[in-house]
Coordinates of C-alpha atoms in Angstrom, one line a residue:
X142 CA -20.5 -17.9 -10.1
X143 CA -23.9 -16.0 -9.4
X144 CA -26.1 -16.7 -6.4
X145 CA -29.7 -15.0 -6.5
X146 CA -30.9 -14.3 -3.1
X147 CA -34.1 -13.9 -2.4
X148 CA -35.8 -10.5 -2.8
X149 CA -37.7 -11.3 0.1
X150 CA -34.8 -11.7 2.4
X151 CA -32.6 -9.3 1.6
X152 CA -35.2 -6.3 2.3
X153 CA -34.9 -6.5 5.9
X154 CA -31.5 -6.9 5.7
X155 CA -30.7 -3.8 4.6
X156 CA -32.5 -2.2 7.0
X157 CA -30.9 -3.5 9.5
X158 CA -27.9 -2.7 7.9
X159 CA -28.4 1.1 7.6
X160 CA -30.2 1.6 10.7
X161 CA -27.1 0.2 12.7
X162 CA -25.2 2.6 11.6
X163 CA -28.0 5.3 12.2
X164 CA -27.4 5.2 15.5
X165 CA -24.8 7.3 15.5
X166 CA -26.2 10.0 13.9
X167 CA -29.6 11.1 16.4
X168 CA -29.5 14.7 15.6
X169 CA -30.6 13.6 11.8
X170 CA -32.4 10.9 12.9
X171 CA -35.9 11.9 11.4
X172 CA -33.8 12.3 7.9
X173 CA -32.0 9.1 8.4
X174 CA -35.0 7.2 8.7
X175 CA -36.7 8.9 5.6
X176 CA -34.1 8.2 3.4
X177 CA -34.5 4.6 4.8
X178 CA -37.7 4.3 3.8
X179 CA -37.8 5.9 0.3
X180 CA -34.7 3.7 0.0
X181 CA -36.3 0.5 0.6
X182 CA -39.2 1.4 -0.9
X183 CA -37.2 2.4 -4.1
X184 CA -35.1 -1.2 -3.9
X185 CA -38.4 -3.4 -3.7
X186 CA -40.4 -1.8 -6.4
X187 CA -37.0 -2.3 -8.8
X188 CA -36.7 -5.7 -8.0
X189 CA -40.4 -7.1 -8.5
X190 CA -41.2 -5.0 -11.8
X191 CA -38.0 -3.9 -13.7
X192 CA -38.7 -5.5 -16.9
X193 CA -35.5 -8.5 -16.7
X194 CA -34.9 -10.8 -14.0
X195 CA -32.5 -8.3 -11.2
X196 CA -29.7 -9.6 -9.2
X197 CA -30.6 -8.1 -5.7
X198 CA -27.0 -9.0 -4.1
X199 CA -25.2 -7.0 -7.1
X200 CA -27.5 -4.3 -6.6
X201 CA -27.2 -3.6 -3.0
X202 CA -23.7 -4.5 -3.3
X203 CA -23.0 -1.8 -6.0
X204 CA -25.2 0.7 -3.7
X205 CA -23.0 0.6 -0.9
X206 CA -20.1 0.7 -2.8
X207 CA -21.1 4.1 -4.5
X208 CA -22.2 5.5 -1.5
X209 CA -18.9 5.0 0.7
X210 CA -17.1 6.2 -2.8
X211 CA -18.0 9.6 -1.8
X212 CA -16.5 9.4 1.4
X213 CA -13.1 8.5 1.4
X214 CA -11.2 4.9 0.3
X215 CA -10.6 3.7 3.6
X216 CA -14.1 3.5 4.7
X217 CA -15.7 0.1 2.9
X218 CA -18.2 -2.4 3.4
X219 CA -16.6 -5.9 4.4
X220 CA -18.7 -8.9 3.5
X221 CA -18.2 -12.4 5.4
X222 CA -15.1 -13.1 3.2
X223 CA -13.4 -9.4 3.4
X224 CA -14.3 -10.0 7.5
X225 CA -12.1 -13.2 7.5
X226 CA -9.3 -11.4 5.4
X227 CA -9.2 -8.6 7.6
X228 CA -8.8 -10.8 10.5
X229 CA -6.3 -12.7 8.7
X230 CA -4.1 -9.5 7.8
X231 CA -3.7 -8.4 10.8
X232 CA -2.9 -12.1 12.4
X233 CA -0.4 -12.7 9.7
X234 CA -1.3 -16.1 9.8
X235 CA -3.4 -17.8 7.3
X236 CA -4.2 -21.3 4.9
X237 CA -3.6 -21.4 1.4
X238 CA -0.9 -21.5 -1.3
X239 CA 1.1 -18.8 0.2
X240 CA 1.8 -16.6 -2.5
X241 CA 0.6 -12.8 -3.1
X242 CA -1.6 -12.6 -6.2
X243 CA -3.4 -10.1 -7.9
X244 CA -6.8 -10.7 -8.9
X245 CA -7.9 -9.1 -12.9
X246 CA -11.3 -9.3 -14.6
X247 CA -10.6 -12.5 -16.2
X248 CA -7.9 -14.1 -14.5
X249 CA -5.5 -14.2 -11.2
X250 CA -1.5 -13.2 -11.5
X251 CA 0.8 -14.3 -9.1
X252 CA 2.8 -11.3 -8.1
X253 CA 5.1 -13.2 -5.6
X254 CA 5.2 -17.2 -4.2
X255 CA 6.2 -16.9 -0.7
X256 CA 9.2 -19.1 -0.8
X257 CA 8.9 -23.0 0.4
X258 CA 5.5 -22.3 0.6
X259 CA 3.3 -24.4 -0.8
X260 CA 3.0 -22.7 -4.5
X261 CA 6.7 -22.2 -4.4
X262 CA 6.8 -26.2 -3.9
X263 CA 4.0 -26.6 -7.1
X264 CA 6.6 -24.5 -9.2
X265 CA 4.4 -21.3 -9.3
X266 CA 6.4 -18.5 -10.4
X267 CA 5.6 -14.2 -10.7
X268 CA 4.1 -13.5 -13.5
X269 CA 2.0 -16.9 -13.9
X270 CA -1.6 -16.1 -15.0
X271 CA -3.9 -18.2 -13.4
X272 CA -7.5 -19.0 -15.6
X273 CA -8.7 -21.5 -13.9
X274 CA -9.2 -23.0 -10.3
X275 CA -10.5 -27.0 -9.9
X276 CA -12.8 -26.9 -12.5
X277 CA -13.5 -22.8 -11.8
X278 CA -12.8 -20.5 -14.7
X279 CA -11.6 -17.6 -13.3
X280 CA -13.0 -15.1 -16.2
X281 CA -16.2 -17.1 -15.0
X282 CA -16.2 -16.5 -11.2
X283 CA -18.2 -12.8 -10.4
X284 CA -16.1 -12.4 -7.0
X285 CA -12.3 -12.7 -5.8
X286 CA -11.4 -16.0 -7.3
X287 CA -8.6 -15.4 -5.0
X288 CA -10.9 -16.8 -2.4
X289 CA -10.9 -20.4 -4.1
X290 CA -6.7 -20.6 -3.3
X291 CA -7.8 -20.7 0.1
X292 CA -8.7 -23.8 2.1
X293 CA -7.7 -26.2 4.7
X294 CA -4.3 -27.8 5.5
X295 CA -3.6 -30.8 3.6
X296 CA -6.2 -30.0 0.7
X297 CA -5.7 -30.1 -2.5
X298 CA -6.3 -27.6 -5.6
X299 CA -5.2 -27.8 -9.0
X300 CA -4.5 -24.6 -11.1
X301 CA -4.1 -24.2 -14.6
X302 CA -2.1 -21.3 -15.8
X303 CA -0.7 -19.5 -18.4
X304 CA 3.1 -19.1 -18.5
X305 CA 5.2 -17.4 -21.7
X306 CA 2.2 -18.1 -23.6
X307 CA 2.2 -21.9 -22.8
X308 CA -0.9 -23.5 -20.8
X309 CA 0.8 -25.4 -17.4
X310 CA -1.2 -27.3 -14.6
X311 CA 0.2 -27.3 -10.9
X312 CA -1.9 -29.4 -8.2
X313 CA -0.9 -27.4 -5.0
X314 CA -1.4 -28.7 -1.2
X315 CA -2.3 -26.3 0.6
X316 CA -0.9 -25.2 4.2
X317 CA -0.7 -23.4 7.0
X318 CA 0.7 -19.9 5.7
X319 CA 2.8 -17.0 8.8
X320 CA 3.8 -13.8 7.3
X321 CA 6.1 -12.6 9.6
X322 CA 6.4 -8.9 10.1
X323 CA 10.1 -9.0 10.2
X324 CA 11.3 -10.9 6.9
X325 CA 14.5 -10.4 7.3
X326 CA 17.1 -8.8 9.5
X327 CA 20.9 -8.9 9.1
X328 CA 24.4 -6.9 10.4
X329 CA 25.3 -4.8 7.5
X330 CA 28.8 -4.2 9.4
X331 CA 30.4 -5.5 12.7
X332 CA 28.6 -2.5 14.6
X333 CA 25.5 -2.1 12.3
X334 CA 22.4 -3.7 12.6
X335 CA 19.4 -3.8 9.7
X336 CA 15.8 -4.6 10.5
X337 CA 12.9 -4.7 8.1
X338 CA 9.6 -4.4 9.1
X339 CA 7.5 -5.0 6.4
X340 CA 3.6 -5.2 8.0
X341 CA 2.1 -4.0 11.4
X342 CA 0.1 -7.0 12.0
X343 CA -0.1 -8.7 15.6
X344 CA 3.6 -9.9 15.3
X345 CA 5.5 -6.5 14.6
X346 CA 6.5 -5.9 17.9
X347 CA 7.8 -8.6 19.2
X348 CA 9.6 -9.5 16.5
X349 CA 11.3 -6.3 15.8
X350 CA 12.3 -6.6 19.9
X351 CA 13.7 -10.4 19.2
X352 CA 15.5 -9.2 15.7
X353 CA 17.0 -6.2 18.1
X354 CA 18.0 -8.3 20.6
X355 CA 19.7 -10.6 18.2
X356 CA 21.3 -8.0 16.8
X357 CA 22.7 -6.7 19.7
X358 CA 24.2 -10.1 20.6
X359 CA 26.0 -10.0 17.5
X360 CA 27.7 -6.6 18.6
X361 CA 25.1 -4.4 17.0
X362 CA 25.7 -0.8 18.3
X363 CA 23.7 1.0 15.8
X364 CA 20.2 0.5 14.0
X365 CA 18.8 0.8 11.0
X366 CA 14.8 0.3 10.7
X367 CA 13.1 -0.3 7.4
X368 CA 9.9 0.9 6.8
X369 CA 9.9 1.1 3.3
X370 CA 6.9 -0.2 1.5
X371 CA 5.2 -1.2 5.0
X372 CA 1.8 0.1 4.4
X373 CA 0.3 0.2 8.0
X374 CA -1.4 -2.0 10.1
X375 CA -2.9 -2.3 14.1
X376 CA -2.5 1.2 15.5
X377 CA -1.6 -0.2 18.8
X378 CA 1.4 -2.1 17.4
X379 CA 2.3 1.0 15.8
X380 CA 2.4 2.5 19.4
X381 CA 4.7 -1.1 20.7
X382 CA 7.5 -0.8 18.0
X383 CA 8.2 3.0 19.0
X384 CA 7.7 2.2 22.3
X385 CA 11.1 -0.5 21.9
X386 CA 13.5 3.2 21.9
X387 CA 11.0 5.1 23.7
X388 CA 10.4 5.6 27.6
X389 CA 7.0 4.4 28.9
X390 CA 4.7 7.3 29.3
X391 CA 5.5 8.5 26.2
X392 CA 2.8 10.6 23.9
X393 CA 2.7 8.8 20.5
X394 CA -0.3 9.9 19.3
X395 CA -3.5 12.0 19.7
X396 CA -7.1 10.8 17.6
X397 CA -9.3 13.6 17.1
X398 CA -13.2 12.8 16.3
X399 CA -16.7 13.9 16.0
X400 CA -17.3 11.6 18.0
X401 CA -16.4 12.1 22.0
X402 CA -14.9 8.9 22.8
X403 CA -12.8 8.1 19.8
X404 CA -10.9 11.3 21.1
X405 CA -8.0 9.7 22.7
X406 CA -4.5 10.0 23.6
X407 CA -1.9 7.0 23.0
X408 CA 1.2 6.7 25.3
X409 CA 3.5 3.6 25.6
X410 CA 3.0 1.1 28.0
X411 CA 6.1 -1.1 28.2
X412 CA 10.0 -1.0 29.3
X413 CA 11.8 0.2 26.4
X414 CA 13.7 -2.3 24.8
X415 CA 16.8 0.3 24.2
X416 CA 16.7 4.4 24.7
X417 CA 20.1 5.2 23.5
X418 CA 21.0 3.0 20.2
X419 CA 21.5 5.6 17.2
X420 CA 18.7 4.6 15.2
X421 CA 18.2 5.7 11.6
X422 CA 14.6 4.8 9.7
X423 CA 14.0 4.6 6.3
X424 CA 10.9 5.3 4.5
X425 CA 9.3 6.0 0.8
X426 CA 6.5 6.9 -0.4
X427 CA 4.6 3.7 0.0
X428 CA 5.2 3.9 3.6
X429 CA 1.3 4.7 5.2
X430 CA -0.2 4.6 8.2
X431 CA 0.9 3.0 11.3
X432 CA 4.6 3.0 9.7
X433 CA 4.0 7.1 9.3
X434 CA 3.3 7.0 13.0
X435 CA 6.2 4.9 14.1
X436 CA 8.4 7.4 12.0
X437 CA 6.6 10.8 12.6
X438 CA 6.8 10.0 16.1
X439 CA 10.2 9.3 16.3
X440 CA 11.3 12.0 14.3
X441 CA 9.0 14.3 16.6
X442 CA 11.4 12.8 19.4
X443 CA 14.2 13.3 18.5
X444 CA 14.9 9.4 19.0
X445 CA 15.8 9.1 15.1
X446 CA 16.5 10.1 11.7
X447 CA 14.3 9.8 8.8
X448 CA 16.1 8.8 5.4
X449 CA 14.9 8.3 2.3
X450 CA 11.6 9.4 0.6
X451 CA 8.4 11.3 1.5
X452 CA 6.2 9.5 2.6
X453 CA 2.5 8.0 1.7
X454 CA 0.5 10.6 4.2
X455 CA -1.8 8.5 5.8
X456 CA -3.2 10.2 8.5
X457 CA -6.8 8.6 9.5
X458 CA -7.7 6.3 11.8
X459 CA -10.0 3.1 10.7
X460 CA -12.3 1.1 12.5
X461 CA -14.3 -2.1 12.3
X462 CA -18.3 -2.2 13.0
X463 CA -20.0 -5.2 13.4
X464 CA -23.3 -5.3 11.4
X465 CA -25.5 -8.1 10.7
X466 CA -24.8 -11.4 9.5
X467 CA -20.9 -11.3 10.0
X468 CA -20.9 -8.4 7.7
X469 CA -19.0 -5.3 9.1
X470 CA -18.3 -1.0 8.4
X471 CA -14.6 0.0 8.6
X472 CA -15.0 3.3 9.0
X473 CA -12.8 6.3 8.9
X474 CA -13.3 7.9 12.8
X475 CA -10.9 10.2 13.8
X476 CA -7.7 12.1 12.3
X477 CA -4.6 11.3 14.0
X478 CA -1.9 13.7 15.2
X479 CA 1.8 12.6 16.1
X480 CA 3.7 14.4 19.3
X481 CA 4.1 17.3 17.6
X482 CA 0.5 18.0 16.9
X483 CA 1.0 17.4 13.1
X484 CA -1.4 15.3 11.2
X485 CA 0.5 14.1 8.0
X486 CA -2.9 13.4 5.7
X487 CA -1.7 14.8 2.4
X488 CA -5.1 13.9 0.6
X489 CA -8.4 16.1 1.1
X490 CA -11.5 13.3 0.5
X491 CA -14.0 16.1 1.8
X492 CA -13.0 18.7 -1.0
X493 CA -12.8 17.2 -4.6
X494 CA -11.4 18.8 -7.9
X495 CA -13.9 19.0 -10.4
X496 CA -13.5 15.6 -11.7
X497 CA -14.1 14.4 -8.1
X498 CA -10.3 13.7 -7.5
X499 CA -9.2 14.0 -3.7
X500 CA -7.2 17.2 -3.6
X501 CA -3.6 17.1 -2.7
X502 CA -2.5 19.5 0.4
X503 CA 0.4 22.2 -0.6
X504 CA -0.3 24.8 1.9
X505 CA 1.7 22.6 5.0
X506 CA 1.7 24.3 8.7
X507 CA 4.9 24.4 10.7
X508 CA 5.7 22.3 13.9
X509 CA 8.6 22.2 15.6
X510 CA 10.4 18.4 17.3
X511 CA 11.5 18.3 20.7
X512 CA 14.9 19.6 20.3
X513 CA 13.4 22.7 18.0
X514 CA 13.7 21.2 14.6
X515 CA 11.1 22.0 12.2
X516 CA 8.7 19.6 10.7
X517 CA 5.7 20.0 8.6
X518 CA 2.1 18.8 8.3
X519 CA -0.2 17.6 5.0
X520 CA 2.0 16.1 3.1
X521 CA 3.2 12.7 4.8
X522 CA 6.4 12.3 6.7
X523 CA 9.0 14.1 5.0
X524 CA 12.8 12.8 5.7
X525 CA 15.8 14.5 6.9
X526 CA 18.0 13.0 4.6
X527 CA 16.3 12.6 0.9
X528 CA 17.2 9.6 -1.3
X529 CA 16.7 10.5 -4.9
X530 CA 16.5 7.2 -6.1
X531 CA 13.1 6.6 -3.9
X532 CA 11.2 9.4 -4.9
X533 CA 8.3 8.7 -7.1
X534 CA 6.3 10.9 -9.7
X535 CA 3.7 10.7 -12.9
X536 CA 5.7 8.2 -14.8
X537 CA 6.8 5.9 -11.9
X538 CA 3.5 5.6 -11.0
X539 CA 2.3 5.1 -14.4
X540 CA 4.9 2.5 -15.0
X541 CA 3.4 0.5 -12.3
X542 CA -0.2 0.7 -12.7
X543 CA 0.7 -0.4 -16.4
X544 CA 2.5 -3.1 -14.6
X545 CA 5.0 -2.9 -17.3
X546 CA 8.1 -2.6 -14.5
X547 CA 6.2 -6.2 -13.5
X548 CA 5.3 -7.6 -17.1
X549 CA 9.3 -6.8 -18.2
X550 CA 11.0 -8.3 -15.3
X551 CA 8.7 -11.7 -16.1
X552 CA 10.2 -11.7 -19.7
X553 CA 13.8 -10.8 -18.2
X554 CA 13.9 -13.4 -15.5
X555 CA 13.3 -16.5 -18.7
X556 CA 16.0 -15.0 -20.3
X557 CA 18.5 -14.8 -18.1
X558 CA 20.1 -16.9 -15.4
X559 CA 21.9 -15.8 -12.4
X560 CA 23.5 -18.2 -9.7
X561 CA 23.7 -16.0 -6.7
X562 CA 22.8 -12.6 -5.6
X563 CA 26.8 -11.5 -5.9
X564 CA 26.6 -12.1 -10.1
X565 CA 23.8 -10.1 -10.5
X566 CA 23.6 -7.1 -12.9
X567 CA 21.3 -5.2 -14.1
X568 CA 23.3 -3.5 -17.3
X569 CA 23.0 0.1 -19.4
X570 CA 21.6 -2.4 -22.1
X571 CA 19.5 -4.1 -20.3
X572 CA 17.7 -0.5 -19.5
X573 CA 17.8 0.3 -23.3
X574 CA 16.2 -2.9 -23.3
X575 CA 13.7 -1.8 -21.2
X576 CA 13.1 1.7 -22.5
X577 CA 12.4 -0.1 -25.9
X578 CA 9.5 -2.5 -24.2
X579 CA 7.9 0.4 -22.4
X580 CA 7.5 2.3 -25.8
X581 CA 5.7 -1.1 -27.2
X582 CA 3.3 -1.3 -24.8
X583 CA 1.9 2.2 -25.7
X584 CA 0.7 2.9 -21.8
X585 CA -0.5 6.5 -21.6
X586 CA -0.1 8.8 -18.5
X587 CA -1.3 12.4 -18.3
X588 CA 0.8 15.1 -16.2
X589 CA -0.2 17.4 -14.7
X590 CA 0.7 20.4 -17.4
X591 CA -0.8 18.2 -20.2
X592 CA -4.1 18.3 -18.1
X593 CA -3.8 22.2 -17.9
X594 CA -3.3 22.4 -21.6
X595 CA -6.0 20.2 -22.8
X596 CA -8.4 22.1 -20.9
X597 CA -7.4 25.3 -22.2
X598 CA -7.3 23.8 -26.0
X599 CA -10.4 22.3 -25.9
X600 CA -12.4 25.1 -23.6
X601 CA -14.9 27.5 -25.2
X602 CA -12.9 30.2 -24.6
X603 CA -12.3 31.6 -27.9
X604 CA -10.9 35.0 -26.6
X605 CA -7.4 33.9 -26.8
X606 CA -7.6 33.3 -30.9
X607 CA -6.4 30.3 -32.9
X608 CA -2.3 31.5 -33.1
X609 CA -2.2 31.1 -29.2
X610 CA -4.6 27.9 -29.8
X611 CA -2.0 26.2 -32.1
X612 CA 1.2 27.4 -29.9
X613 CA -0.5 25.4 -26.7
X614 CA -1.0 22.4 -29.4
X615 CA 2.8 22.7 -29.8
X616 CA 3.5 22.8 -26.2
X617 CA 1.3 19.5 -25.7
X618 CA 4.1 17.7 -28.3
X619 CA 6.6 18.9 -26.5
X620 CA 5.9 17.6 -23.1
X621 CA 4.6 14.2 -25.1
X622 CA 8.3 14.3 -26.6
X623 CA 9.5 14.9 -22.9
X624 CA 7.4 12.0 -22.0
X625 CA 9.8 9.6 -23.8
X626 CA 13.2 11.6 -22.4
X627 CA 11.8 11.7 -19.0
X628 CA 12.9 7.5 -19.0
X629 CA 16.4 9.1 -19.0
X630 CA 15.8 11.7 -16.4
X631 CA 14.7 9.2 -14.2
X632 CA 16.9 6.4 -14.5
X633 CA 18.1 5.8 -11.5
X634 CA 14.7 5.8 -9.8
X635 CA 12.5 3.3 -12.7
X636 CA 16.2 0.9 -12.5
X637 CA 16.1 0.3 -8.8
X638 CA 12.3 -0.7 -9.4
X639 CA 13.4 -3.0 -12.0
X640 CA 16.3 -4.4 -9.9
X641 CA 13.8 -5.2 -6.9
X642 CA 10.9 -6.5 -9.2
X643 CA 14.0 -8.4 -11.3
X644 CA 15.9 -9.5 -7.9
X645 CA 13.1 -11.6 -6.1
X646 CA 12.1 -13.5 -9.0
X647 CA 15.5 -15.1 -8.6
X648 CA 16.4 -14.8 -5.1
X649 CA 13.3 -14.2 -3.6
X650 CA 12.8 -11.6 -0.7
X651 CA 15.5 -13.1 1.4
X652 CA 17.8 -12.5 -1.7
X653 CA 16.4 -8.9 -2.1
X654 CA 17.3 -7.6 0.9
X655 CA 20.6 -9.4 1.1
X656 CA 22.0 -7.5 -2.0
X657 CA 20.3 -4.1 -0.5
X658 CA 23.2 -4.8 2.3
X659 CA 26.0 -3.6 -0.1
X660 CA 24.0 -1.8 -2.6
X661 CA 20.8 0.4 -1.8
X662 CA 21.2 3.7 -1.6
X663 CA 19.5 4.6 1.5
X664 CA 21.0 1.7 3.4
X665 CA 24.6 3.0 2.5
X666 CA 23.5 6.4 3.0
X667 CA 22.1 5.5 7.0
X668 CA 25.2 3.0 7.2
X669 CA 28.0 6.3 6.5
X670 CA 25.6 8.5 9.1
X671 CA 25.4 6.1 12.0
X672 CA 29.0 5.6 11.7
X673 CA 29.6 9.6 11.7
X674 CA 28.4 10.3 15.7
X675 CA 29.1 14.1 15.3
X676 CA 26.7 14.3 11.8
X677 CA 23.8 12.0 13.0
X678 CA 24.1 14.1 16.4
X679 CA 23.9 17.6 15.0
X680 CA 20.8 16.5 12.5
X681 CA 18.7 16.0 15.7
X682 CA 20.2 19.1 17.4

C-alpha cells in the first residue's frame, strides 16, 4: 500500500533528521553541514525533474538504509512502527494474534502460534502462509504486513492462508499478548532445578528470581540456567539476572566509547538472590548479547560453568535516539567488556573482506577468571564443557536460511501423529527421509574452501597452467560430493534441529522443553556435573 508524501514536506525533514545527529560530531561540523547541503540539494532536484513520477518516502528510506549498511547491522533507522516494536520487545507485552511470523516478499509464515493465544484458538498452525489480511494482499502491501495482525483487544481480523496447498480462512480476535521471559522452568531431579530464559526484556529478572525461588521450595539444591537461543535484550537486566548469584558491588561490565559519558562501569545493585547454589549455564551459538554478558560474567566469576556451544559474540552496546516525528537512531555507542576485560565481539564491521563481508576474529587475546582460569576474547563466549550436538557450521546454517529444517518438519507434522511428548520418535528413517527432501530442494551453500577454489579457477592468473587448472576443478567436485556426505557427518547436530522444529509443532514450547528434561544432551551433561561436587569444583579451580 503506497503513500506519496509530499516533496515539499519531507525536505525539511531530513534535515532535521541528519542535523540531529550532527551534533555529535562538532570537530567535522563544517563537513557535516556540506554534505547536508549538497544532499538536500541533490534529493530536491531528483524529485521535481527525474523524468517519472518519484516516491520520496522509498527514496529517503532506501538512503538511510544504505548509509547505516556500511556501518554495522545493529545500528538502524526505526520509523514510528519499528519505535513501537522496539518498545514492545523489550516490554514483552503486546496486542495481536500472538504468534511469531515471518514476514516474505509476497506473503507472511507463521513460524510459531503462541499456545492459547488467540491464533492458536483460530487454528493457525507453523508453516501456514498467510496471503492475505481483511481485504489486504500481502504480496500487495510495500511494508511489514505483519503490522496489520496487530490491533486492539477484542478486534477482529480475518486471514486467509495457504495450508498443504489448500486455501483456509481463520477470523482471529485479537488480545492482549505477555511473552514471558521465563517460558518454562521445571526439577529435572529431586535436587536439580532447570530454568529457561529465553528473552532479556523488562521481566527477566524477576522472573528468573520467582522460578528460583520456586525451585528451591521444591528442594532444588542445584541450578541449571538456559540461555540457549536467548538473543539479548535490556543491558540492565542483563546486569539483575547475574546479579541473583552475585554479591552487590559486583563489576559486571565495562562500556568503552568515543564518546566520554557512554564510558561506564556496571556493578550490581541488589541482595543476591543465592551466592552458593552450583549453577551450570548453557549456551549456543545463537546466544547474543545481554545473554553473552550474563554468561561471560559469570564464567569470569567463577560463579558458574559454561556448557554447551560457542557462543554468538555480540559484544556492542545499542542505543535509542530520539529524532523527529517519533522516528528514532539505535546506534551502536560503545564496546562492552566483561570482568575480565574481554570483549567477546567475534565480527569486525569496520574492516570488510573484499566483497564487503564483516571479517571474522581468529587472532583471540588471553584473559584469565578470578580463580586463574583462562578465557579468551573475539570470538563469543566459549564453554567449558562443549556439546557437539550444538555446534553449528556452513551447512546448518544453510539448512536454516533455506528454511528446509522448517519447510520438512511442516510436511512431517501432517503425516504423523503423536499423543504425548513420551511417544515421540524421531527415527534413522525418518532422517533418510529427510536427507532425500534436502537433496530436492537443490539449496546451495558455498564453504569456505569452495570460495578459495573458485577464485583461483576463474582468476587471471595463468602462471599456474591448465593441468593444475583442471586438478582444482576436481577438487571443487569433491568437496561438492562432500557436500552431500557432510548430512552424515553431521547427524546428530541437523537431527536435534529437526526434533526441536518437529517437537513444538505438536507439543508446543511447553512440550519442547519437557522432553529436553530426559533427553538433550547438554541438560544431561550439566545434570551428571552438578551432581559430581568434586568435577564441577575443580573446573572452576
Amino acid at each position: 500500500m503506497k503513500r506519496l508524501i509530499k516533496k515539499q514536506v519531507l525536505i525539511p525533514v531530513l534535515a532535521l533528521v541528519v542535523l540531529v545527529g550532527a551534533s555529535s560530531f562538532k570537530s567535522d561540523f563544517f563537513e557535516i553541514a556540506k554534505q547536508i547541503e549538497i544532499f538536500t540539494t541533490l534529493f530536491k532536484e531528483l524529485n521535481m525533474n527525474y523524468v517519472d513520477e518519484t516516491n520520496p518516502a522509498e527514496l529517503m528510506d532506501s538512503a538511510i538504509k544504505n548509509m547505516l549498511d556500511e556501518l554495522d547491522p545493529y545500528t538502524q533507522f526505526l520509523n514510528e512502527q519499528d519505535v513501537e516494536s522496539f518498545k514492545i520487545n523489550n516490554s514483552g507485552e503486546y496486542s495481536g494474534i500472538g504468534a511469531l511470523v515471518r514476514s516474505y516478499e509476497n506473503k507472511l509464515v507463521v513460524v510459531e502460534p503462541y499456545q492459547g493465544y488467540a491464533a492458536d484458538k483460530a487454528g493457525l498452525k507453523a508453516g501456514d502462509e498467510i496471503i492475505k489480511i481483511g481485504e489486504t494482499l500481502v504480496a500487495d502491501f510495500d511494508d511489514n504486513a505483519g503490522e496489520l495482525l496487530k490491533g486492539a483487544n477484542n478486534s477482529n481480523v480475518q486471514v486467509t492462508f495457504l495450508r498443504q496447498g489448500e486455501t483456509k480462512t481463520a477470523t482471529i480476535t485479537r488480545e492482549g499478548v505477555e511473552v514471558d521471559a521465563v517460558p518454562f522452568y521445571d526439577m529435572i531431579d529431586e535436587k536439580t532445578g532447570y530454568i529457561v530464559l529465553s528473552r532479556f526484556n523488562r521481566k527477566a529478572s524477576k522472573q528468573t528470581q520467582l522460578a528460583l525461588q520456586d525451585l528451591k521450595g521444591q528442594g532444588a539444591e542445584r541450578l541449571i540456567l538456559d540461555l540457549r537461543g536467548n538473543p539479548g535484550g535490556l543491558l540492565s537486566e542483563a546486569i539483575n539476572v547475574t546479579n541473583l548469584f552475585v554479591p552487590k558491588g559486583e563489576l559486571i561490565v565495562t562500556t568503552k566509547s568515543k564518546v566520554k559519558k557512554f564510558n561506564q562501569e556496571y556493578k550490581t545493585r541488589n541482595k543476591p538472590e543465592d551466592l552458593e547454589i552450583p549453577l551450570v549455564v548453557l549456551v549456543n551459538g545463537k546466544s547474543a548479547s545481554a545473554s553473552e554478558i550474563v554468561s561471560g560474567g559469570l564464567q569470569d566469576l567463577d560463579r558458574a560453568v559454561i556448557v554447551g556451544a560457542r557462543s554468538f559474540g555480540k559484544g556492542l552496546v545499542q542505543r535509542p535516539l530520539k529524532l523527529t516525528y517519533g522516528t528514532q537512531l539505535k546506534v551502536t555507542i560503545s564496546r562492552y567488556y566483561t570482568p575480565s576485560g574481554r570483549c567477546i565481539q567475534s565480527l569486525d564491521y569496520w574492516n570488510r573482506d573484499k566483497e564487503g563481508n564483516a571479517v571474522r576474529n581468529t587472532n583471540f587475546n588471553e584473559f584469565t577468571t578470578r580463580n586463574g582460569r583462562k578465557v579468551w576474547d573475539g570470538g563469543g563466549v566459549m564453554p567449558d564443557i562443549t556439546i557437539e550436538s550444538l555446534k553449528t557450521n556452513s551447512l546448518i546454517d544453510a539448512l536454516e536460511a533455506n528454511n528446509i529444517v522448517f519447510d520438512f518438519a511442516t510436511d512431517y507434522y501432517y503425516a504423523h501423529n503423536f499423543d504425548s511428548v513420551d511417544d515421540f520418535y524421531f527415527s534413522d528413517a525418518d532422517y533418510q527421509s529427510f536427507k532425500s527432501y534436502a537433496a530436492e530442494q537443490n539449496f546451495s551453500y558455498q564453504t569456505n574452501t569452495e570460495k578459495v577454489l573458485e577464485e583461483t579457477i576463474n582468476g587471471d592468473d595463468t602462471l599456474l597452467g591448465s593441468e593444475v587448472q583442471e586438478k582444482y576443478k576436481d577438487l571443487l567436485l569433491a568437496v561438492n560430493r562432500g557436500k552431500i556426505t557432510a548430512l552424515d557427518t553431521f547427524k546428530d547436530e541437523i537431527q536435534k534441529n529437526l526434533e526441536d522444529e518437529i517437537l513444538t509443532r505438536y507439543f508446543y514450547r511447553d512440550g519442547l522443553y519437557k522432553y529436553y528434561l530426559s533427553h538433550d544432551d547438554a541438560i544431561l551433561t550439566a545434570k551428571e556435573l552438578l551432581a559430581d561436587k568434586s568435577k564441577y569444583s575443580n573446573i572452576l579451580k
